[in-house]
């Protein structure tokens, strides 16, 4: 497949073979999320955002495996470097508790978990972060982030935001405030309260519509008021925040909202945990989405694009005592850790954060010019993009119609559609994507 000339082409989505694979999968799989019947054929042609499914349909993938494939399919630098690694067996070692030679100190090219951690602290030095704990997933990265904060502060309270999503393990799900299904009837960590999340990315204290900034003091400031608040600030272990809400609907907060959170956390010395699992590793045009705002996170949770989970923080936040944190397979897959490190290298070498800014702007301009009637808002930062529809039904129909035309997208929130092209997406590919999306909207109309 030649990336310069590849075009999406769909006979029927999902095709007969896809349905057979899906049926086979469900013979043993527990019901989970299952967005659509996209069965990728990894033995068939794929390059950049283009891939082939088991029925031979060529698809333009602007879902990027929910932001977990930031370099698309078969990125030549990643595949060349992985091919050259002469992969070892065992390729899974026990977490970061075992040491692997390689990287700058070794004789071969394999970036180790230690190299990945060094790259992450380097990209987080603006927050004075020098320590990392690697795990397997986003939920574990969040879970360990709040664990270290409980340990560091001795606090028993936590603050989350309405609409939040932080994962599905028992600890992480206690922080969720998006869909009821994530928490209903599960036991939860106590002492967690939610405050409103910004609804208007341009708001000020005077125009705030979510209720967070209204009144003399913000909701967070009132909640932590040492005399009258519902939580004594010394008992608060963390405030945990998605810098852009993902599952909650790609909600981009205002500067005023973010600055107030930073100010309250600083005033009361409450650790700020930023969940960058969907937003991080260059997607927004900065390495972390937090970098766009005047906030100072104490801990960052990352995963997805990294291929492993990572809890990154200032040194003093982490416990000194051994065995407080550990995980047998946490980043133990040396291939996954190497892939995370190589992904960061490619983003740097090819200046893909700049590409994300440029191509994201192109997408927004083209879609705004097309002005499709049922789209009530087009928003995004870099290649974290969203189109909000007038109704949930319309959004769902457009997602299905886009798939029939060969464009893979995802939903989020109530009636929003998210667009996540790979970070190296090209001008031609964005044009094709916007054309397919506007055609899909017309199909539905
Ligand atoms: C913001 C955010 N936090 C946490 C998670 C959980 O990550 P994982 O599914 O790897 O556990 C996700 C996953 O979608 C996410 O988007």
Tab-separated table of C-alpha atoms and ligand atoms in Angstrom:
chain	number	residue	atom	x	y	z
A	1	UNK	CA	0.000	0.000	0.000
A	2	UNK	CA	1.407	3.370	-1.014
A	3	UNK	CA	0.602	6.046	1.550
A	4	UNK	CA	0.740	8.759	-1.115
A	5	UNK	CA	-2.121	7.267	-3.078
A	6	UNK	CA	-4.049	5.053	-0.610
A	7	UNK	CA	-7.794	5.700	-0.514
A	8	UNK	CA	-10.430	4.235	1.767
A	9	UNK	CA	-12.677	1.773	-0.018
A	10	UNK	CA	-15.440	-0.236	1.568
A	11	UNK	CA	-17.541	-2.939	0.008
A	12	UNK	CA	-19.573	-3.547	3.126
A	13	UNK	CA	-18.865	-2.716	6.777
A	14	UNK	CA	-18.882	-4.936	8.683
A	15	UNK	CA	-18.345	-7.713	6.148
A	16	UNK	CA	-19.049	-11.401	6.420
A	17	UNK	CA	-15.602	-12.414	7.667
A	18	UNK	CA	-15.593	-9.651	10.281
A	19	UNK	CA	-18.856	-10.959	11.650
A	20	UNK	CA	-17.421	-14.470	11.848
A	21	UNK	CA	-14.380	-13.187	13.767
A	22	UNK	CA	-16.580	-11.197	16.096
A	23	UNK	CA	-18.710	-14.253	16.784
A	24	UNK	CA	-15.609	-16.339	17.529
A	25	UNK	CA	-14.264	-13.619	19.826
A	26	UNK	CA	-17.486	-13.497	21.808
A	27	UNK	CA	-17.494	-17.233	22.423
A	28	UNK	CA	-14.991	-16.566	25.203
A	29	UNK	CA	-14.810	-12.799	25.741
A	30	UNK	CA	-16.589	-11.125	28.640
A	31	UNK	CA	-18.907	-8.346	27.531
A	32	UNK	CA	-16.832	-5.170	27.494
A	33	UNK	CA	-17.122	-1.886	25.591
A	34	UNK	CA	-17.014	-2.999	21.924
A	35	UNK	CA	-17.335	0.122	19.845
A	36	UNK	CA	-17.896	-1.442	16.405
A	37	UNK	CA	-17.154	-4.544	14.372
A	38	UNK	CA	-13.814	-3.397	13.032
A	39	UNK	CA	-11.619	-6.488	12.643
A	40	UNK	CA	-8.175	-5.366	11.612
A	41	UNK	CA	-6.179	-7.824	9.501
A	42	UNK	CA	-2.624	-7.315	10.732
A	43	UNK	CA	-1.258	-9.488	7.919
A	44	UNK	CA	-2.746	-7.200	5.258
A	45	UNK	CA	-1.601	-3.799	4.001
A	46	UNK	CA	-1.511	-0.930	6.453
A	47	UNK	CA	0.428	2.334	6.506
A	48	UNK	CA	-0.016	5.606	8.419
A	49	UNK	CA	-3.744	6.015	9.081
A	50	UNK	CA	-4.730	3.433	6.447
A	51	UNK	CA	-5.399	-0.202	7.321
A	52	UNK	CA	-7.197	-3.185	5.881
A	53	UNK	CA	-9.855	-5.229	7.637
A	54	UNK	CA	-10.470	-8.965	7.292
A	55	UNK	CA	-12.946	-8.378	4.437
A	56	UNK	CA	-10.431	-6.372	2.428
A	57	UNK	CA	-12.018	-3.003	3.196
A	58	UNK	CA	-9.440	-0.215	3.298
A	59	UNK	CA	-10.176	2.147	6.170
A	60	UNK	CA	-8.924	5.569	7.212
A	61	UNK	CA	-8.408	5.118	10.944
A	62	UNK	CA	-8.982	8.394	12.781
A	63	UNK	CA	-9.641	6.558	16.048
A	64	UNK	CA	-6.007	5.443	16.561
A	65	UNK	CA	-7.070	2.594	18.849
A	66	UNK	CA	-8.412	5.200	21.274
A	67	UNK	CA	-5.217	7.273	21.133
A	68	UNK	CA	-3.073	4.180	21.719
A	69	UNK	CA	-1.537	4.089	18.242
A	70	UNK	CA	-0.133	7.620	18.002
A	71	UNK	CA	2.044	6.781	14.991
A	72	UNK	CA	-0.599	4.908	13.013
A	73	UNK	CA	0.196	1.610	11.297
A	74	UNK	CA	3.673	0.328	10.445
A	75	UNK	CA	5.535	3.524	11.148
A	76	UNK	CA	8.830	2.728	9.389
A	77	UNK	CA	11.059	4.053	12.190
A	78	UNK	CA	9.237	1.984	14.802
A	79	UNK	CA	9.172	-1.191	12.719
A	80	UNK	CA	12.820	-0.817	11.585
A	81	UNK	CA	14.012	-0.258	15.126
A	82	UNK	CA	11.931	-3.103	16.531
A	83	UNK	CA	13.094	-5.431	13.721
A	84	UNK	CA	16.713	-4.585	14.512
A	85	UNK	CA	16.278	-5.472	18.162
A	86	UNK	CA	16.680	-9.193	17.646
A	87	UNK	CA	14.025	-9.626	20.274
A	88	UNK	CA	14.970	-11.554	23.356
A	89	UNK	CA	13.171	-14.365	25.108
A	90	UNK	CA	11.884	-13.872	27.722
A	91	UNK	CA	10.639	-10.507	26.521
A	92	UNK	CA	8.636	-10.086	29.694
A	93	UNK	CA	10.632	-9.400	32.826
A	94	UNK	CA	9.157	-8.749	36.217
A	95	UNK	CA	8.205	-5.098	36.189
A	96	UNK	CA	10.665	-2.338	36.848
A	97	UNK	CA	11.910	-4.399	39.790
A	98	UNK	CA	14.267	-6.253	37.467
A	99	UNK	CA	16.990	-4.493	35.580
A	100	UNK	CA	17.594	-4.687	31.843
A	101	UNK	CA	20.840	-3.641	30.207
A	102	UNK	CA	20.664	-1.667	27.015
A	103	UNK	CA	20.036	1.900	25.968
A	104	UNK	CA	22.874	4.378	26.427
A	105	UNK	CA	24.868	2.164	28.804
A	106	UNK	CA	24.397	-1.075	26.884
A	107	UNK	CA	25.963	-2.503	23.805
A	108	UNK	CA	22.738	-2.834	21.886
A	109	UNK	CA	19.957	-0.641	20.786
A	110	UNK	CA	17.044	-1.774	22.930
A	111	UNK	CA	15.633	1.127	24.936
A	112	UNK	CA	14.901	-0.378	28.336
A	113	UNK	CA	12.257	0.525	30.922
A	114	UNK	CA	14.944	2.754	32.499
A	115	UNK	CA	15.356	4.614	29.194
A	116	UNK	CA	11.615	5.081	28.968
A	117	UNK	CA	11.542	6.488	32.506
A	118	UNK	CA	14.425	8.848	31.660
A	119	UNK	CA	12.562	10.135	28.602
A	120	UNK	CA	9.440	10.720	30.706
A	121	UNK	CA	11.212	12.635	33.472
A	122	UNK	CA	13.021	14.661	30.815
A	123	UNK	CA	9.659	15.685	29.281
A	124	UNK	CA	8.332	16.506	32.773
A	125	UNK	CA	11.300	18.468	34.134
A	126	UNK	CA	9.275	21.704	33.902
A	127	UNK	CA	7.264	20.261	36.816
A	128	UNK	CA	10.405	19.115	38.604
A	129	UNK	CA	9.389	15.477	38.222
A	130	UNK	CA	12.195	12.971	38.559
A	131	UNK	CA	10.541	9.690	39.526
A	132	UNK	CA	8.423	7.168	37.612
A	133	UNK	CA	6.534	4.011	38.463
A	134	UNK	CA	5.699	1.851	35.446
A	135	UNK	CA	2.608	-0.340	35.332
A	136	UNK	CA	0.420	-2.039	32.745
A	137	UNK	CA	-2.531	0.223	32.055
A	138	UNK	CA	-4.043	3.637	32.472
A	139	UNK	CA	-6.200	2.557	35.403
A	140	UNK	CA	-3.108	1.290	37.216
A	141	UNK	CA	-1.251	4.525	36.471
A	142	UNK	CA	-4.111	6.473	38.090
A	143	UNK	CA	-4.453	3.998	40.930
A	144	UNK	CA	-0.761	4.372	41.772
A	145	UNK	CA	-0.977	8.137	41.420
A	146	UNK	CA	-3.613	8.378	44.131
A	147	UNK	CA	-1.828	5.748	46.241
A	148	UNK	CA	1.352	7.809	46.358
A	149	UNK	CA	-0.688	10.911	47.240
A	150	UNK	CA	-2.467	9.145	50.112
A	151	UNK	CA	0.926	7.976	51.325
A	152	UNK	CA	2.628	11.338	50.911
A	153	UNK	CA	-0.041	13.495	52.553
A	154	UNK	CA	-1.629	11.112	55.047
A	155	UNK	CA	-4.933	12.560	53.760
A	156	UNK	CA	-8.107	10.536	53.371
A	157	UNK	CA	-10.124	12.813	51.050
A	158	UNK	CA	-9.895	13.172	47.294
A	159	UNK	CA	-11.445	15.612	44.825
A	160	UNK	CA	-12.596	14.642	41.346
A	161	UNK	CA	-14.714	16.370	38.660
A	162	UNK	CA	-18.178	15.814	37.269
A	163	UNK	CA	-17.880	13.982	33.938
A	164	UNK	CA	-14.494	12.460	34.869
A	165	UNK	CA	-13.202	9.092	33.681
A	166	UNK	CA	-10.059	7.542	35.148
A	167	UNK	CA	-10.306	3.790	34.536
A	168	UNK	CA	-12.094	0.736	35.800
A	169	UNK	CA	-10.107	-0.820	38.632
A	170	UNK	CA	-11.808	-0.450	42.011
A	171	UNK	CA	-9.641	2.468	43.098
A	172	UNK	CA	-9.708	4.333	39.798
A	173	UNK	CA	-13.441	3.840	39.256
A	174	UNK	CA	-14.150	5.654	42.535
A	175	UNK	CA	-12.967	8.804	40.757
A	176	UNK	CA	-15.314	8.395	37.788
A	177	UNK	CA	-18.270	10.699	37.367
A	178	UNK	CA	-19.188	10.060	33.733
A	179	UNK	CA	-21.449	7.073	32.958
A	180	UNK	CA	-23.225	5.352	35.861
A	181	UNK	CA	-22.280	1.912	34.558
A	182	UNK	CA	-18.652	2.416	35.609
A	183	UNK	CA	-19.440	2.685	39.344
A	184	UNK	CA	-22.914	1.340	39.984
A	185	UNK	CA	-22.991	-1.024	43.003
A	186	UNK	CA	-19.214	-1.474	43.203
A	187	UNK	CA	-17.503	-0.760	46.528
A	188	UNK	CA	-15.551	2.464	46.329
A	189	UNK	CA	-12.839	4.419	48.079
A	190	UNK	CA	-14.569	6.733	50.553
A	191	UNK	CA	-14.073	10.458	50.958
A	192	UNK	CA	-14.113	11.385	47.267
A	193	UNK	CA	-16.219	14.368	46.263
A	194	UNK	CA	-16.850	15.847	42.829
A	195	UNK	CA	-16.922	19.489	41.764
A	196	UNK	CA	-18.205	20.783	38.388
A	197	UNK	CA	-15.969	20.614	35.314
A	198	UNK	CA	-15.752	23.603	32.960
A	199	UNK	CA	-18.427	23.709	30.239
A	200	UNK	CA	-17.187	26.746	28.364
A	201	UNK	CA	-13.580	26.905	27.176
A	202	UNK	CA	-13.678	30.691	26.967
A	203	UNK	CA	-15.312	31.402	30.317
A	204	UNK	CA	-14.121	33.756	33.034
A	205	UNK	CA	-15.211	33.962	36.682
A	206	UNK	CA	-17.983	36.329	35.529
A	207	UNK	CA	-19.307	34.149	32.708
A	208	UNK	CA	-18.797	30.670	34.240
A	209	UNK	CA	-21.751	28.428	33.374
A	210	UNK	CA	-20.774	25.172	35.126
A	211	UNK	CA	-21.009	26.562	38.659
A	212	UNK	CA	-17.349	26.024	39.521
A	213	UNK	CA	-16.301	29.674	39.526
A	214	UNK	CA	-19.598	31.312	40.450
A	215	UNK	CA	-20.051	33.072	43.769
A	216	UNK	CA	-17.404	34.805	45.807
A	217	UNK	CA	-15.115	31.801	45.795
A	218	UNK	CA	-14.889	28.747	43.577
A	219	UNK	CA	-16.536	25.470	44.555
A	220	UNK	CA	-13.127	23.930	45.232
A	221	UNK	CA	-12.021	26.826	47.411
A	222	UNK	CA	-15.243	26.658	49.416
A	223	UNK	CA	-14.944	22.884	49.789
A	224	UNK	CA	-11.432	23.192	51.200
A	225	UNK	CA	-12.145	26.213	53.413
A	226	UNK	CA	-10.308	25.383	56.680
A	227	UNK	CA	-13.189	26.628	58.848
A	228	UNK	CA	-16.325	25.916	56.872
A	229	UNK	CA	-15.514	23.554	54.024
A	230	UNK	CA	-16.587	19.915	53.864
A	231	UNK	CA	-12.940	18.777	53.802
A	232	UNK	CA	-10.104	20.114	55.938
A	233	UNK	CA	-7.351	20.941	53.426
A	234	UNK	CA	-4.788	18.988	55.446
A	235	UNK	CA	-6.909	15.877	55.027
A	236	UNK	CA	-7.101	16.153	51.242
A	237	UNK	CA	-4.725	13.721	49.537
A	238	UNK	CA	-5.213	14.989	45.960
A	239	UNK	CA	-7.248	16.770	43.345
A	240	UNK	CA	-7.369	14.570	40.224
A	241	UNK	CA	-8.041	16.198	36.861
A	242	UNK	CA	-8.166	15.367	33.166
A	243	UNK	CA	-6.729	18.472	31.458
A	244	UNK	CA	-9.231	17.779	28.677
A	245	UNK	CA	-12.081	15.475	29.626
A	246	UNK	CA	-12.056	12.420	27.346
A	247	UNK	CA	-14.975	10.052	27.966
A	248	UNK	CA	-16.858	13.044	29.380
A	249	UNK	CA	-17.069	14.560	25.868
A	250	UNK	CA	-13.776	16.170	24.846
A	251	UNK	CA	-14.415	19.136	27.077
A	252	UNK	CA	-11.620	21.701	26.904
A	253	UNK	CA	-11.523	23.804	30.068
A	254	UNK	CA	-10.952	27.545	30.202
A	255	UNK	CA	-7.751	29.175	31.436
A	256	UNK	CA	-9.722	30.716	34.301
A	257	UNK	CA	-10.959	27.308	35.461
A	258	UNK	CA	-7.508	25.714	35.319
A	259	UNK	CA	-5.760	28.648	36.989
A	260	UNK	CA	-8.205	28.560	39.889
A	261	UNK	CA	-7.544	24.836	40.439
A	262	UNK	CA	-3.795	25.469	40.397
A	263	UNK	CA	-4.167	28.364	42.805
A	264	UNK	CA	-6.304	26.423	45.307
A	265	UNK	CA	-3.923	23.437	45.202
A	266	UNK	CA	-0.968	25.724	45.813
A	267	UNK	CA	-2.680	27.685	48.578
A	268	UNK	CA	-3.593	24.557	50.524
A	269	UNK	CA	-0.602	22.467	49.437
A	270	UNK	CA	-2.823	19.763	47.940
A	271	UNK	CA	-1.157	17.531	45.311
A	272	UNK	CA	-2.585	17.949	41.817
A	273	UNK	CA	-2.780	14.704	39.846
A	274	UNK	CA	-3.199	15.177	36.098
A	275	UNK	CA	-4.557	12.250	34.077
A	276	UNK	CA	-2.851	12.471	30.667
A	277	UNK	CA	-3.729	8.943	29.593
A	278	UNK	CA	-5.666	10.107	26.542
A	279	UNK	CA	-4.255	13.609	26.131
A	280	UNK	CA	-0.526	13.111	26.657
A	281	UNK	CA	2.526	12.187	24.544
A	282	UNK	CA	2.238	15.008	22.036
A	283	UNK	CA	-1.371	14.657	20.916
A	284	UNK	CA	-2.377	18.217	21.771
A	285	UNK	CA	0.722	19.795	20.247
A	286	UNK	CA	2.557	19.899	23.576
A	287	UNK	CA	4.024	16.804	25.194
A	288	UNK	CA	1.449	17.041	28.001
A	289	UNK	CA	-1.920	18.766	27.657
A	290	UNK	CA	-1.137	20.330	31.058
A	291	UNK	CA	1.631	22.298	29.303
A	292	UNK	CA	-1.048	24.469	27.675
A	293	UNK	CA	-2.244	25.772	31.030
A	294	UNK	CA	-0.867	27.673	34.003
A	295	UNK	CA	-0.999	24.607	36.235
A	296	UNK	CA	1.731	22.769	38.110
A	297	UNK	CA	0.907	19.066	38.425
A	298	UNK	CA	2.606	17.082	41.186
A	299	UNK	CA	1.846	13.730	39.591
A	300	UNK	CA	1.040	12.762	35.977
A	301	UNK	CA	-0.645	9.501	34.979
A	302	UNK	CA	0.096	8.330	31.446
A	303	UNK	CA	-0.522	5.153	29.389
A	304	UNK	CA	-2.136	4.372	25.991
A	305	UNK	CA	0.372	5.882	23.503
A	306	UNK	CA	3.205	4.768	25.803
A	307	UNK	CA	2.140	1.095	25.584
A	308	UNK	CA	2.633	0.802	29.360
A	309	UNK	CA	1.196	2.672	32.326
A	310	UNK	CA	3.346	5.355	33.940
A	311	UNK	CA	2.931	7.357	37.132
A	312	UNK	CA	5.363	10.268	36.992
A	313	UNK	CA	5.930	12.692	39.846
A	314	UNK	CA	8.136	14.861	41.951
A	315	UNK	CA	10.649	12.743	43.868
A	316	UNK	CA	9.338	13.565	47.322
A	317	UNK	CA	5.782	12.469	46.495
A	318	UNK	CA	6.850	8.831	46.110
A	319	UNK	CA	7.254	6.587	49.157
A	320	UNK	CA	10.834	5.773	50.214
A	321	UNK	CA	9.858	2.413	51.586
A	322	UNK	CA	10.317	-0.491	49.176
A	323	UNK	CA	7.326	-2.704	48.311
A	324	UNK	CA	4.768	0.082	48.766
A	325	UNK	CA	4.567	0.026	44.956
A	326	UNK	CA	5.329	-2.913	42.706
A	327	UNK	CA	3.860	-4.956	39.873
A	328	UNK	CA	5.078	-8.239	38.422
A	329	UNK	CA	4.419	-7.322	34.820
A	330	UNK	CA	4.473	-3.541	35.200
A	331	UNK	CA	6.376	-2.447	32.075
A	332	UNK	CA	7.912	-5.895	32.267
A	333	UNK	CA	7.288	-6.390	28.605
A	334	UNK	CA	10.580	-5.020	27.385
A	335	UNK	CA	9.153	-4.748	23.874
A	336	UNK	CA	6.274	-2.529	25.046
A	337	UNK	CA	8.623	-0.329	27.071
A	338	UNK	CA	10.979	-0.081	24.078
A	339	UNK	CA	8.058	0.824	21.833
A	340	UNK	CA	7.001	3.568	24.247
A	341	UNK	CA	10.527	4.993	24.231
A	342	UNK	CA	10.827	4.762	20.431
A	343	UNK	CA	7.435	6.454	20.051
A	344	UNK	CA	8.715	9.415	22.060
A	345	UNK	CA	11.879	9.504	19.925
A	346	UNK	CA	9.901	9.535	16.669
A	347	UNK	CA	7.639	12.323	17.944
A	348	UNK	CA	10.756	14.390	18.705
A	349	UNK	CA	12.794	13.488	15.626
A	350	UNK	CA	9.924	14.234	13.245
A	351	UNK	CA	8.632	17.231	15.199
A	352	UNK	CA	5.200	15.658	15.346
A	353	UNK	CA	3.888	18.051	17.984
A	354	UNK	CA	4.218	20.826	15.391
A	355	UNK	CA	2.502	18.585	12.837
A	356	UNK	CA	-0.303	17.947	15.340
A	357	UNK	CA	-0.880	21.710	15.670
A	358	UNK	CA	-0.866	22.312	11.927
A	359	UNK	CA	-2.991	19.345	10.871
A	360	UNK	CA	-5.405	19.878	13.769
A	361	UNK	CA	-5.924	23.451	12.606
A	362	UNK	CA	-6.464	22.237	9.038
A	363	UNK	CA	-9.121	19.776	10.205
A	364	UNK	CA	-10.986	22.433	12.173
A	365	UNK	CA	-10.809	24.967	9.337
A	366	UNK	CA	-12.026	22.528	6.689
A	367	UNK	CA	-14.900	21.273	8.816
A	368	UNK	CA	-15.842	24.817	9.851
A	369	UNK	CA	-15.863	25.883	6.172
A	370	UNK	CA	-18.073	22.921	5.271
A	371	UNK	CA	-20.420	24.123	8.027
A	372	UNK	CA	-22.470	20.912	8.339
A	373	UNK	CA	-25.815	21.857	9.810
A	374	UNK	CA	-26.208	19.334	12.627
A	375	UNK	CA	-22.739	20.063	14.019
A	376	UNK	CA	-23.153	22.540	16.859
A	377	UNK	CA	-19.510	22.830	17.897
A	378	UNK	CA	-16.112	22.008	16.413
A	379	UNK	CA	-13.262	22.023	18.886
A	380	UNK	CA	-9.813	20.694	19.492
A	381	UNK	CA	-6.238	21.265	20.455
A	382	UNK	CA	-3.658	19.723	18.147
A	383	UNK	CA	-4.987	16.356	17.013
A	384	UNK	CA	-7.344	15.892	19.956
A	385	UNK	CA	-10.403	16.884	17.947
A	386	UNK	CA	-14.154	16.785	18.408
A	387	UNK	CA	-17.404	17.603	16.621
A	388	UNK	CA	-20.511	17.946	18.737
A	389	UNK	CA	-23.908	17.179	17.196
A	390	UNK	CA	-27.395	18.421	17.882
A	391	UNK	CA	-28.548	15.010	19.137
A	392	UNK	CA	-27.046	11.733	20.312
A	393	UNK	CA	-28.975	9.830	17.608
A	394	UNK	CA	-27.455	11.986	14.886
A	395	UNK	CA	-23.958	11.489	16.300
A	396	UNK	CA	-24.468	7.706	16.412
A	397	UNK	CA	-25.842	7.623	12.863
A	398	UNK	CA	-22.929	9.689	11.569
A	399	UNK	CA	-20.424	7.338	13.226
A	400	UNK	CA	-22.072	4.387	11.459
A	401	UNK	CA	-22.326	6.221	8.118
A	402	UNK	CA	-18.658	7.248	8.343
A	403	UNK	CA	-17.665	3.601	8.785
A	404	UNK	CA	-19.631	2.676	5.664
A	405	UNK	CA	-17.561	5.266	3.825
A	406	UNK	CA	-14.317	3.919	5.279
A	407	UNK	CA	-13.660	6.384	8.111
A	408	UNK	CA	-13.182	5.099	11.653
A	409	UNK	CA	-14.115	7.542	14.426
A	410	UNK	CA	-15.266	7.276	18.045
A	411	UNK	CA	-18.001	8.788	20.157
A	412	UNK	CA	-17.614	10.370	23.587
A	413	UNK	CA	-19.803	12.291	26.028
A	414	UNK	CA	-23.473	12.466	25.114
A	415	UNK	CA	-23.478	13.629	21.499
A	416	UNK	CA	-19.866	14.261	20.583
A	417	UNK	CA	-17.695	12.530	18.061
A	418	UNK	CA	-13.941	12.372	18.628
A	419	UNK	CA	-11.325	12.464	15.913
A	420	UNK	CA	-7.855	11.096	16.669
A	421	UNK	CA	-5.662	10.922	13.567
A	422	UNK	CA	-2.102	9.647	14.005
A	423	UNK	CA	0.341	12.386	14.945
A	424	UNK	CA	2.133	12.130	11.594
A	425	UNK	CA	-1.087	12.535	9.598
A	426	UNK	CA	-0.610	14.336	6.290
A	427	UNK	CA	-2.482	17.154	4.618
A	428	UNK	CA	-4.041	14.870	1.997
A	429	UNK	CA	-5.248	12.471	4.688
A	430	UNK	CA	-6.945	15.213	6.694
A	431	UNK	CA	-8.700	16.365	3.500
A	432	UNK	CA	-9.927	12.839	2.812
A	433	UNK	CA	-11.089	12.502	6.428
A	434	UNK	CA	-13.056	15.762	6.410
A	435	UNK	CA	-14.627	14.898	3.022
A	436	UNK	CA	-15.713	11.488	4.298
A	437	UNK	CA	-17.084	12.985	7.487
A	438	UNK	CA	-19.093	15.650	5.683
A	439	UNK	CA	-20.375	13.020	3.228
A	440	UNK	CA	-21.411	10.839	6.173
A	441	UNK	CA	-23.244	13.781	7.736
A	442	UNK	CA	-25.034	14.385	4.418
A	443	UNK	CA	-25.951	10.659	4.222
A	444	UNK	CA	-27.613	10.906	7.599
A	445	UNK	CA	-29.380	14.176	6.836
B	1	LIG	C1	-8.467	9.772	30.757
B	1	LIG	C2	-8.361	8.293	30.954
B	1	LIG	N1	-7.958	7.814	32.135
B	1	LIG	C3	-7.823	6.495	32.363
B	1	LIG	C4	-8.134	5.565	31.387
B	1	LIG	C5	-7.984	4.097	31.651
B	1	LIG	O1	-6.957	3.555	30.901
B	1	LIG	P1	-6.889	1.964	30.660
B	1	LIG	O2	-8.066	1.616	29.822
B	1	LIG	O3	-5.581	1.731	29.998
B	1	LIG	O4	-6.959	1.340	32.022
B	1	LIG	C6	-8.580	6.014	30.133
B	1	LIG	C7	-8.957	5.061	29.087
B	1	LIG	O5	-9.652	5.334	28.155
B	1	LIG	C8	-8.698	7.413	29.926
B	1	LIG	O6	-9.120	7.903	28.744
